[in-house]
GROMACS .gro file of C-alpha atoms in nm:
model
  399
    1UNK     CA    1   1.859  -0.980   2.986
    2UNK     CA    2   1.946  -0.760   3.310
    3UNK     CA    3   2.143  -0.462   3.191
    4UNK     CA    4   1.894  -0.427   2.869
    5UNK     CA    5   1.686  -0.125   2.758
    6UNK     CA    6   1.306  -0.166   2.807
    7UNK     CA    7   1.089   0.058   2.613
    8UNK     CA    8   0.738   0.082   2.625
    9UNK     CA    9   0.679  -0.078   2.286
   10UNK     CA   10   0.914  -0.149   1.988
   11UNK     CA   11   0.780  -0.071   1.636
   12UNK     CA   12   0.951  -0.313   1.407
   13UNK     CA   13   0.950  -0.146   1.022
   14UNK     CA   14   1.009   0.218   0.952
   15UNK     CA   15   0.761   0.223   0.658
   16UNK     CA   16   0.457   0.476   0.658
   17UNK     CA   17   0.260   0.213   0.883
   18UNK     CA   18   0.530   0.142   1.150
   19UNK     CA   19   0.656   0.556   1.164
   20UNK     CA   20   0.316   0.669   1.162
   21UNK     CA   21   0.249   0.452   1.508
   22UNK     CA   22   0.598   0.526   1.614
   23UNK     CA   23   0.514   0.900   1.599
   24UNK     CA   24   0.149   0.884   1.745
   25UNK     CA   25   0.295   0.675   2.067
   26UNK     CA   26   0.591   0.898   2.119
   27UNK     CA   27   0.366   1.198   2.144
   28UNK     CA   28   0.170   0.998   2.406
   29UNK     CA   29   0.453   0.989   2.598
   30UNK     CA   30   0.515   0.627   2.552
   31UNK     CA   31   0.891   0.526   2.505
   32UNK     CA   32   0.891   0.417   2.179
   33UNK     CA   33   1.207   0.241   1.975
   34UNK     CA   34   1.153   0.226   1.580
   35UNK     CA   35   1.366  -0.055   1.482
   36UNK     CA   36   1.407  -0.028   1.078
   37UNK     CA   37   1.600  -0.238   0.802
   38UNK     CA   38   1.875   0.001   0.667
   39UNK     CA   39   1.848   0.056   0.242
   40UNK     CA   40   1.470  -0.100   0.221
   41UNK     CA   41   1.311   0.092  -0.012
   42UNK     CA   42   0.938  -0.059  -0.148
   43UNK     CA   43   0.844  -0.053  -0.490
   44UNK     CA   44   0.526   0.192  -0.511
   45UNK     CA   45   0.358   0.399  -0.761
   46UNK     CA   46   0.373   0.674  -0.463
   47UNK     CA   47  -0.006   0.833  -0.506
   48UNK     CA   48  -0.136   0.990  -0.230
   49UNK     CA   49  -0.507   1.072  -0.193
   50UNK     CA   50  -0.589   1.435  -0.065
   51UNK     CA   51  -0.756   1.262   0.295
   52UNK     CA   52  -0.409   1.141   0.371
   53UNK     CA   53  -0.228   1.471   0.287
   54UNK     CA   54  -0.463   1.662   0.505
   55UNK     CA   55  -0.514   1.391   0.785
   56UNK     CA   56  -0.102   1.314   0.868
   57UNK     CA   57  -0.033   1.666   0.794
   58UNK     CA   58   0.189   1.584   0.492
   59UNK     CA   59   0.432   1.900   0.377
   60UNK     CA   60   0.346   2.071  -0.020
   61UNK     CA   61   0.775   2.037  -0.034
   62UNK     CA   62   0.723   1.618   0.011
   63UNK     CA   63   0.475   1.598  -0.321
   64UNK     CA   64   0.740   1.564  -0.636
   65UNK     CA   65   0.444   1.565  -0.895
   66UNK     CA   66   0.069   1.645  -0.861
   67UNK     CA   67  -0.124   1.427  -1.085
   68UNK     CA   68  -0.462   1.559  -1.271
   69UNK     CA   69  -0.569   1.266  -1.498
   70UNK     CA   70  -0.555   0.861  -1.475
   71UNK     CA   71  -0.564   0.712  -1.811
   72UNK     CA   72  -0.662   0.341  -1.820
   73UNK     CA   73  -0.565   0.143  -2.119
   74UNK     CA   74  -0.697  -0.151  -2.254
   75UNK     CA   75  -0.587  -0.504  -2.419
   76UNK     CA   76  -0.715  -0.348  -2.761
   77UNK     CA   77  -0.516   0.001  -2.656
   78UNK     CA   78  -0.832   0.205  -2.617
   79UNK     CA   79  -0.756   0.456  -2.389
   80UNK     CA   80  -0.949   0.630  -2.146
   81UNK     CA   81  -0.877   0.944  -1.993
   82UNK     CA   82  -1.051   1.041  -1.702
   83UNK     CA   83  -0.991   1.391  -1.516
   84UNK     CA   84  -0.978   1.435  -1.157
   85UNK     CA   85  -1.156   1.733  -1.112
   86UNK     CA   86  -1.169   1.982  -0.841
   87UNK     CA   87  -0.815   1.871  -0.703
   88UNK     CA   88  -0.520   1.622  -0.773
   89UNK     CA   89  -0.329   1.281  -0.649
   90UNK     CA   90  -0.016   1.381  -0.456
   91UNK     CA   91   0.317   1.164  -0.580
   92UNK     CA   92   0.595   1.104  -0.342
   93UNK     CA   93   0.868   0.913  -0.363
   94UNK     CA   94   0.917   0.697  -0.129
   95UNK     CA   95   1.258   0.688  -0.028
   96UNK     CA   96   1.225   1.043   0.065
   97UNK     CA   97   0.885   1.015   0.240
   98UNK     CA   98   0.938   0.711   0.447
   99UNK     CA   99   1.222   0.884   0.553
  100UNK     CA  100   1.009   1.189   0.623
  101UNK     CA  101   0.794   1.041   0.832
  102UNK     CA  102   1.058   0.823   1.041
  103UNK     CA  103   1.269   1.176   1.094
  104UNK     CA  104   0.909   1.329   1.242
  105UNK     CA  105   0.823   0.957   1.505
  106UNK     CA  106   1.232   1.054   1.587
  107UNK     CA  107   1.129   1.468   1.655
  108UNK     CA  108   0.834   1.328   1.837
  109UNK     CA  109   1.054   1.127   2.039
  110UNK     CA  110   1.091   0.749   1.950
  111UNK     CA  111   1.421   0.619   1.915
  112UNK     CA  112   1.542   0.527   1.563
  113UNK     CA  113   1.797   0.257   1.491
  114UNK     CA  114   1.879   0.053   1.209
  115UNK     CA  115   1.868  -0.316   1.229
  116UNK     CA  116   1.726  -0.663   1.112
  117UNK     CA  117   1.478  -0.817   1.326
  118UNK     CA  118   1.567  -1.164   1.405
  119UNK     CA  119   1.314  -1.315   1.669
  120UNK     CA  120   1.123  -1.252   1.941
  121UNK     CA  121   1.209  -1.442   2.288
  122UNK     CA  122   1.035  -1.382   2.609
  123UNK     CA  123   1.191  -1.309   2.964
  124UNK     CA  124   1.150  -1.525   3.221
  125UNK     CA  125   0.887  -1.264   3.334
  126UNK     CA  126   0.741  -1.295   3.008
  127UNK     CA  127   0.828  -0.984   2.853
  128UNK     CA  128   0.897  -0.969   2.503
  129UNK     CA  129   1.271  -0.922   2.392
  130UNK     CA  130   1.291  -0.850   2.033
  131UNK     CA  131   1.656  -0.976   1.884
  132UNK     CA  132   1.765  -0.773   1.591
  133UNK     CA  133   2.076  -0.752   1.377
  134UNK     CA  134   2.256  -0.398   1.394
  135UNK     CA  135   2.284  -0.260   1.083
  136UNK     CA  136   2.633  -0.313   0.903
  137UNK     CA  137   2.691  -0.634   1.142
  138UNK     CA  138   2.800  -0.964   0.959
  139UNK     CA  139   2.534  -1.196   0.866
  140UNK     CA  140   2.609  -1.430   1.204
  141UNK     CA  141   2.719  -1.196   1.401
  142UNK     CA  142   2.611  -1.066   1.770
  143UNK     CA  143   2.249  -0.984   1.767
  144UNK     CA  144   2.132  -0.712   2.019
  145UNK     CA  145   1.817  -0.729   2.231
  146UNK     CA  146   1.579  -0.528   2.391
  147UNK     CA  147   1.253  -0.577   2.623
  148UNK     CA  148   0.907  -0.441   2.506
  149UNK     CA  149   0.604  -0.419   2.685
  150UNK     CA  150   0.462  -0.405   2.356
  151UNK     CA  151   0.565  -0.470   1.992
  152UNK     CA  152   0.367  -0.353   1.704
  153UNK     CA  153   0.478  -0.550   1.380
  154UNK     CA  154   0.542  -0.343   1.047
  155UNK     CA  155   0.789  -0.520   0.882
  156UNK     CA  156   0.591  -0.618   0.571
  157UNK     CA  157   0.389  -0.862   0.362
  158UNK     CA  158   0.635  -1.118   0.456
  159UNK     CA  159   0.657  -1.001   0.852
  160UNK     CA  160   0.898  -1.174   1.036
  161UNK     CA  161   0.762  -1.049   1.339
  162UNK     CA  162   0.423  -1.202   1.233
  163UNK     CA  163   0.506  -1.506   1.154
  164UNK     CA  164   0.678  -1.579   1.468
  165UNK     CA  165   0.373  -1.454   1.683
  166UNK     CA  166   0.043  -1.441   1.522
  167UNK     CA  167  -0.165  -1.736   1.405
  168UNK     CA  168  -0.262  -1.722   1.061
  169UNK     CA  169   0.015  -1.498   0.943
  170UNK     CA  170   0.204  -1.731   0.751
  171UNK     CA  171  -0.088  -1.789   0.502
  172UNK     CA  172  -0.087  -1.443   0.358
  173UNK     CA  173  -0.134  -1.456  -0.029
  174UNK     CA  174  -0.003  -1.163  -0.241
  175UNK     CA  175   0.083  -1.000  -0.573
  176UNK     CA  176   0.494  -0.942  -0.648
  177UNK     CA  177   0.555  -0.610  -0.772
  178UNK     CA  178   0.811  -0.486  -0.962
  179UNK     CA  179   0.892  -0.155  -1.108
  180UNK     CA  180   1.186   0.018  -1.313
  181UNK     CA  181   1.266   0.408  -1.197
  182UNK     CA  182   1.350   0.590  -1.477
  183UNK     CA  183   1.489   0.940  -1.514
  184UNK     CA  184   1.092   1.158  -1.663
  185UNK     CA  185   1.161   1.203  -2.080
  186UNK     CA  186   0.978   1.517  -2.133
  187UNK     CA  187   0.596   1.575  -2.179
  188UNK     CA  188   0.496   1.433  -2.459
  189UNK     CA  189   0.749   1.210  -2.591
  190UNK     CA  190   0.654   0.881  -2.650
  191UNK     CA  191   0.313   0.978  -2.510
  192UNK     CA  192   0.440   1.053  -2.172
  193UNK     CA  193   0.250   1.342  -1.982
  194UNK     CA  194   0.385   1.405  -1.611
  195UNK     CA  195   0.080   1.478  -1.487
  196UNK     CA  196  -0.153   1.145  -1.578
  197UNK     CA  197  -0.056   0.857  -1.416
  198UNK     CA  198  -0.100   0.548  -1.674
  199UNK     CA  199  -0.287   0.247  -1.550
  200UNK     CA  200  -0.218  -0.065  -1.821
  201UNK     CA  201  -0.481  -0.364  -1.829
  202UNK     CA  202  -0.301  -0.574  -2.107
  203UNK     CA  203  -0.198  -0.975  -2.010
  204UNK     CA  204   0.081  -0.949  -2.183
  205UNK     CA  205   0.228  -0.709  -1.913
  206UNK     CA  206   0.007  -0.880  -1.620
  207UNK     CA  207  -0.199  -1.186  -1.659
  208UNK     CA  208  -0.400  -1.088  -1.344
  209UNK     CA  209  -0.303  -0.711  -1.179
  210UNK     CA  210  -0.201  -0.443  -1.445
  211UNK     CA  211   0.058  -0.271  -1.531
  212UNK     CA  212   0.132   0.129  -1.449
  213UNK     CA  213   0.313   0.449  -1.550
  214UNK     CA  214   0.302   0.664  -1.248
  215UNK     CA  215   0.520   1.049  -1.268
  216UNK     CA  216   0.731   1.138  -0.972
  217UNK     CA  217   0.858   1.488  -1.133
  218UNK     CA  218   1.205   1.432  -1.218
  219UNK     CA  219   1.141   1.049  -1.207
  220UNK     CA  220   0.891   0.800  -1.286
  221UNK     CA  221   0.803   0.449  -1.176
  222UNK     CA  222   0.734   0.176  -1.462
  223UNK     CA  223   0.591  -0.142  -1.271
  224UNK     CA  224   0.374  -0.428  -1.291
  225UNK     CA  225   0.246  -0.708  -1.065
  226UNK     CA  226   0.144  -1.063  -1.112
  227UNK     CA  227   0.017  -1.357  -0.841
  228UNK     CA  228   0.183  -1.605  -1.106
  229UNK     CA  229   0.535  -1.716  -0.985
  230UNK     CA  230   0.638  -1.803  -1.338
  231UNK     CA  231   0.561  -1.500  -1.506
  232UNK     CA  232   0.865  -1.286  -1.541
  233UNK     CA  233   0.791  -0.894  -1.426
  234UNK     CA  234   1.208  -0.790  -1.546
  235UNK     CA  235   1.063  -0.929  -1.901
  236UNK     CA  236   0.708  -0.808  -1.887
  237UNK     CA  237   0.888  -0.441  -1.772
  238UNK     CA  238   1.122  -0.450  -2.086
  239UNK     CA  239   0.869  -0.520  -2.319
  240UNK     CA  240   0.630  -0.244  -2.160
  241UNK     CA  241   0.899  -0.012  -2.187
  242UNK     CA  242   0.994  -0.109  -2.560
  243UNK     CA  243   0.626  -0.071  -2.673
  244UNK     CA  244   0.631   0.243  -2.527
  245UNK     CA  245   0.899   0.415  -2.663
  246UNK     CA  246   1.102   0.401  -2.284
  247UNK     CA  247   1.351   0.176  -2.368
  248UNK     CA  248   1.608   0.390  -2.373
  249UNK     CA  249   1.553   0.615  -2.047
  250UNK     CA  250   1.826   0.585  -1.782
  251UNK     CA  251   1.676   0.350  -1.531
  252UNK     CA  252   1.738   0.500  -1.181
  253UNK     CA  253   1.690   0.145  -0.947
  254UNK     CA  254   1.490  -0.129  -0.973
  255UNK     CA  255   1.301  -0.263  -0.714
  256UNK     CA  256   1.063  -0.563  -0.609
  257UNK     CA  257   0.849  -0.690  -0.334
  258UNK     CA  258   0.544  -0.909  -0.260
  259UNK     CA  259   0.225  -0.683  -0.171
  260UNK     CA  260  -0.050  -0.854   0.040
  261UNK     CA  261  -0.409  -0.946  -0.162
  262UNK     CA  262  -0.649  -0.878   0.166
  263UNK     CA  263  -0.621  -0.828   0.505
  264UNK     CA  264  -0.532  -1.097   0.762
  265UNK     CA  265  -0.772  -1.266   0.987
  266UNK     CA  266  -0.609  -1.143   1.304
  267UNK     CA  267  -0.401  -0.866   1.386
  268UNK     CA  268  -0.292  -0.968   1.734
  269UNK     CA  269  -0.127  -1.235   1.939
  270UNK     CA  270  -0.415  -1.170   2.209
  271UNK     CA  271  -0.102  -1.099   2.433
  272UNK     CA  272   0.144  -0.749   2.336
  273UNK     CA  273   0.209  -0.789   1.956
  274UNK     CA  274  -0.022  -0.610   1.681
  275UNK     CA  275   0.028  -0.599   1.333
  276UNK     CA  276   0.004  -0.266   1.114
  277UNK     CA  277   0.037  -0.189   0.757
  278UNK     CA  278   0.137  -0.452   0.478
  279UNK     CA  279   0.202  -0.690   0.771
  280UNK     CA  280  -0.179  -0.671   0.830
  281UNK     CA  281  -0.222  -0.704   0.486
  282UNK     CA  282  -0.410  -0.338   0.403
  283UNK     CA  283  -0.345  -0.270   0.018
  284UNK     CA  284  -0.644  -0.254  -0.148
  285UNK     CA  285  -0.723  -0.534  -0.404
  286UNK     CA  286  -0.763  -0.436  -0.732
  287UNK     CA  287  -0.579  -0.065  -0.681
  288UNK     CA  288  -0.263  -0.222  -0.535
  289UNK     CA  289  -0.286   0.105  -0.301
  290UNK     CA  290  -0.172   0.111   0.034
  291UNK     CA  291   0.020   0.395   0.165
  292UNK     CA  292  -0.324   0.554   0.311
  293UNK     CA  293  -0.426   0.217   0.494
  294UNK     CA  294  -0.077   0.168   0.613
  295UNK     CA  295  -0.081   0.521   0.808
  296UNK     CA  296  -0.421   0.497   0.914
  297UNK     CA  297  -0.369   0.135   1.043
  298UNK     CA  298  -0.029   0.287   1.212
  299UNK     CA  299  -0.303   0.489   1.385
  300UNK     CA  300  -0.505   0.264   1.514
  301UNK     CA  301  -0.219   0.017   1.604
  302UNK     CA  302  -0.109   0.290   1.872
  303UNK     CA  303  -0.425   0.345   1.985
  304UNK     CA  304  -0.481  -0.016   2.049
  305UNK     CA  305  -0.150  -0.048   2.144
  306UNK     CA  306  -0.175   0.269   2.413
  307UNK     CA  307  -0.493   0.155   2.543
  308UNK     CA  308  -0.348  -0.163   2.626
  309UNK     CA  309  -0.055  -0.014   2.795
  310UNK     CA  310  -0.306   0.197   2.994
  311UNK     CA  311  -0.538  -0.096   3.108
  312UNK     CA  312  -0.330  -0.451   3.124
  313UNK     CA  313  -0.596  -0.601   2.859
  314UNK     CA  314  -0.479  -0.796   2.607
  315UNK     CA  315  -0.831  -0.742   2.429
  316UNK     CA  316  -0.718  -0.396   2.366
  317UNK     CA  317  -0.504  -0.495   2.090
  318UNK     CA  318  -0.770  -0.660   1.886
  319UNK     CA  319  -0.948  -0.321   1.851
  320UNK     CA  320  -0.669  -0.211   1.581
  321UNK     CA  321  -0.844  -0.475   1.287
  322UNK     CA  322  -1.190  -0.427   1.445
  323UNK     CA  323  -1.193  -0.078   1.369
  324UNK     CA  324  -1.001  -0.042   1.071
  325UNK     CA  325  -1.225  -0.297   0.902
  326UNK     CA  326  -1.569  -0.100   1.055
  327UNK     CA  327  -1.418   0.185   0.822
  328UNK     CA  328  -1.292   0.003   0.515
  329UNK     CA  329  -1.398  -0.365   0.522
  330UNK     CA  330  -1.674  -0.291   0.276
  331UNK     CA  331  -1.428  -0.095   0.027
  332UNK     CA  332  -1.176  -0.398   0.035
  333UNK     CA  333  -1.410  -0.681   0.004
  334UNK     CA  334  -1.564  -0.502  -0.338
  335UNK     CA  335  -1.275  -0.423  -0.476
  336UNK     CA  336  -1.169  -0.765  -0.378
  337UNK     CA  337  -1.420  -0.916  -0.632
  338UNK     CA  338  -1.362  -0.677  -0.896
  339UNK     CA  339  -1.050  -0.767  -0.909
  340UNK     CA  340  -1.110  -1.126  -0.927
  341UNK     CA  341  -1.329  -1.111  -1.171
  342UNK     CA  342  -1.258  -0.821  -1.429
  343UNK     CA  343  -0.912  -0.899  -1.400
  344UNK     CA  344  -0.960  -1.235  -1.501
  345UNK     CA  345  -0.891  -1.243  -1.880
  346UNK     CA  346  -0.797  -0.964  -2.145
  347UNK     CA  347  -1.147  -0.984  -2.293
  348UNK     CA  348  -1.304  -0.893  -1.913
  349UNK     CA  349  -1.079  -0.609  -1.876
  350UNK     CA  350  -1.160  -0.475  -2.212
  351UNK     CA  351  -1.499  -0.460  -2.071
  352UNK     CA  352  -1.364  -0.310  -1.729
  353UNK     CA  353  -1.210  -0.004  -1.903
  354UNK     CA  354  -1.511   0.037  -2.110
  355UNK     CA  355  -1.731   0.095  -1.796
  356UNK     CA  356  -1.472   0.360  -1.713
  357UNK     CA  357  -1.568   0.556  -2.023
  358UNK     CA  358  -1.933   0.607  -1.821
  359UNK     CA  359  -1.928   0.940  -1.677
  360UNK     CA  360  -2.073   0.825  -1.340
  361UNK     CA  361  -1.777   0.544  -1.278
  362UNK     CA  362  -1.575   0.774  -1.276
  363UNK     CA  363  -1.729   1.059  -1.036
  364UNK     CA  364  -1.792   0.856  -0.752
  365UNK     CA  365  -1.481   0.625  -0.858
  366UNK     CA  366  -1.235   0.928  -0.783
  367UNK     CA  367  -1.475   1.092  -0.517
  368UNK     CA  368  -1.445   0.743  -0.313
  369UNK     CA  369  -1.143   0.753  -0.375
  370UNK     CA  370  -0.976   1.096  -0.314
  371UNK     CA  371  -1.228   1.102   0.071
  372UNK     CA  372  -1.171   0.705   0.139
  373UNK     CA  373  -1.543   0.653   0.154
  374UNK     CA  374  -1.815   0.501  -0.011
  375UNK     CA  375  -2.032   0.781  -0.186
  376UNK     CA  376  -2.381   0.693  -0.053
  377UNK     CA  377  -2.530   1.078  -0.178
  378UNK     CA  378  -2.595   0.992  -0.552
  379UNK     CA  379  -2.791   0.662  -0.507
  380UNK     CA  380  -2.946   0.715  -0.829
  381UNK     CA  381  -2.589   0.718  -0.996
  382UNK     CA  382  -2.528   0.367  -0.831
  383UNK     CA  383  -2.849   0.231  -0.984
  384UNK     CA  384  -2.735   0.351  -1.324
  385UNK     CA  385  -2.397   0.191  -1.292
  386UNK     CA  386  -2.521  -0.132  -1.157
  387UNK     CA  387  -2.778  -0.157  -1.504
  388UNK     CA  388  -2.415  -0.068  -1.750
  389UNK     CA  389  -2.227  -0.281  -1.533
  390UNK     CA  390  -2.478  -0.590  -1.636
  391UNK     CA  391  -2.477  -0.461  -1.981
  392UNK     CA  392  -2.110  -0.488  -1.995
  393UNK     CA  393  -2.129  -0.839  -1.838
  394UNK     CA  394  -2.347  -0.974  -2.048
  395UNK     CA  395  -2.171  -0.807  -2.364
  396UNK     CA  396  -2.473  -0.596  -2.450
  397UNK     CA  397  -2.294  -0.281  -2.475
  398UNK     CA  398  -2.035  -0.166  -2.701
  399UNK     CA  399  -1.688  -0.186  -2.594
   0.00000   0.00000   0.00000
């Protein structure tokens, strides 16, 4: 490999996880490359919580829709509309923000280039050389290579980069998502309002996530997600769109992708590579949200990753998952069970939207939410929604 570039690390995926690190190293000082598959762009309702706008500094001119309301529907079509009061959920779409965010890791510094990561081989030094695929190259053609002192891994649910390095990877269980964008019909027809995003909990649509209408101003994204291989998410997003009226809006694209159900095990090869975003596997269960756990587990990848640059310990790496699951373990491993239960059957999630009818639910629901902590001020309000959510269980209250 004599004659080849060396960079301090190589960030393979230019998705909010891998920029974000990209960025946060290049500012550092650290030569950083961003290595990014060319036309990827991941199906996403695109909500962003107001922590996330104000932590990464995210521009007003980026948010295409501000959304005031989530309604959740249920198998029976009972609605529930619950306000966010006091602020709103940011859209973006996602095309334009990833792209956002990879232009800022380039201002800060890192190197961008387009390309399909391949494999990663080692120098007879042992330095990492990632292989890649230059974008608009022939399947089979030349791959190009460059040494990395370091390599953080950001190339999805299904990382490559992951697979090839860290043990474990390659049992990562997820949910495939799908979604339809469509060009916005105007507020109110067929029920549509472009400031509520529309959260569906029918099986018919999902047998085990839900289904959504999110607004993205001019746009909006019409999706769904199952675990179940066999269940067809095209046919599930037709009929959606037929029962609501949507048939008929110009679809814009359609995309699809596999989103990660929990967070891996390990995050590092205990020797340069760390994973970050869905590679790590940080969507939340139940939500399906992950574009504020991607960026904040960019964060602490280049921390981890910087630190280990700094020092020559490997153990550095592992501080990335150790940290980011100190902060949000608890969050992931309740919404984990919620999801495993409640979404379980239509007559569970009938009882699911129910509780969401209960004033409390849905105060420290959204406050948990919008801040990306657990509210531990109101314990009173917990008590009260642990006694309604045994009600509910146990079918003594009215649905």
């Amino acid at each position: 490999m004599a004659g080849h570039e060396t960079f301090d690390v190589v960030v393979v995926g230019g998705g909010p996880a891998g920029a974000t690190a990209a960025a946060d190293l290049a500012r550092k000082g650290r030569s950083v490359l961003l290595l990014d598959r060319a036309g990827r762009v991941k199906p996403c309702g695109g909500a962003i919580p107001p922590r996330l706008i104000r932590d990464f500094a995210i521009p007003d001119g980026l948010l295409v829709a501000r959304v005031n309301c989530a309604r959740m529907v249920a198998p029976s079509d009972k609605r529930v509309d619950i306000p966010i009061e006091g602020g709103f959920v940011g859209m973006v779409d996602r095309e334009v923000f990833d792209e956002w965010l990879r232009d800022r890791a380039a201002s800060a510094g890192a190197v961008r280039r387009s390309g399909t990561f391949e494999r990663l081989e080692r120098d007879p030094d042992g330095t990492a050389v990632i292989r890649y695929l230059p974008h608009r190259a022939e399947r089979g053609g030349e791959l190009e290579g460059v040494r990395a002192k370091a390599v953080i891994a950001a190339d999805g649910a299904k990382s490559q980069v992951a697979r090839q390095t860290v043990p474990g990877a390659e049992k990562m269980r997820y949910v495939f998502a799908y979604h339809e964008i469509v060009r916005s019909p105007p507020d109110g027809q067929a029920g549509y309002d472009g400031a509520r995003c529309d959260v569906i909990y029918r099986g018919k649509f999902s047998p085990d996530f839900y289904s959504w209408v999110f607004p993205h101003g001019q746009t909006a994204s019409i999706g769904t997600g199952s675990c179940n291989k066999g269940f067809s998410l095209r046919g599930s997003i037709a009929g959606l769109r037929a029962e609501l009226g949507l048939s008929d809006v110009e679809t814009v694209r359609r995309e699809g992708a596999p989103i990660p159900l929990k967070p891996l095990g390990r995050w590092d090869n205990g020797r340069d590579v760390v994973l970050a975003g869905d590679a790590a596997g940080v969507v939340a269960p139940a939500s399906g949200e992950g574009i504020y756990y991607a960026m904040f587990g960019g964060e602490l990848a280049a921390q981890a990753v910087d630190g280990f640059l700094a020092t020559g310990d490997a153990r550095a790496l592992a501080t990335a998952r150790k940290r980011f699951m100190k902060a949000h373990g608890r969050v992931f491993w309740i919404l984990g069970i919620m999801q495993r239960f409640w979404y379980s059957s239509d007559m569970l999630r009938e009882r699911f939207v129910a509780i969401c009818r209960d004033r409390d639910v849905q105060q420290l629901t959204f406050e948990a939410y919008m801040n990306k902590e657990l509210v531990r001020r109101r314990p009173m309000a917990h008590v009260r929604i642990f006694f309604k959510d045994l009600a509910h269980l146990f079918g003594f209250a009215r649905v």
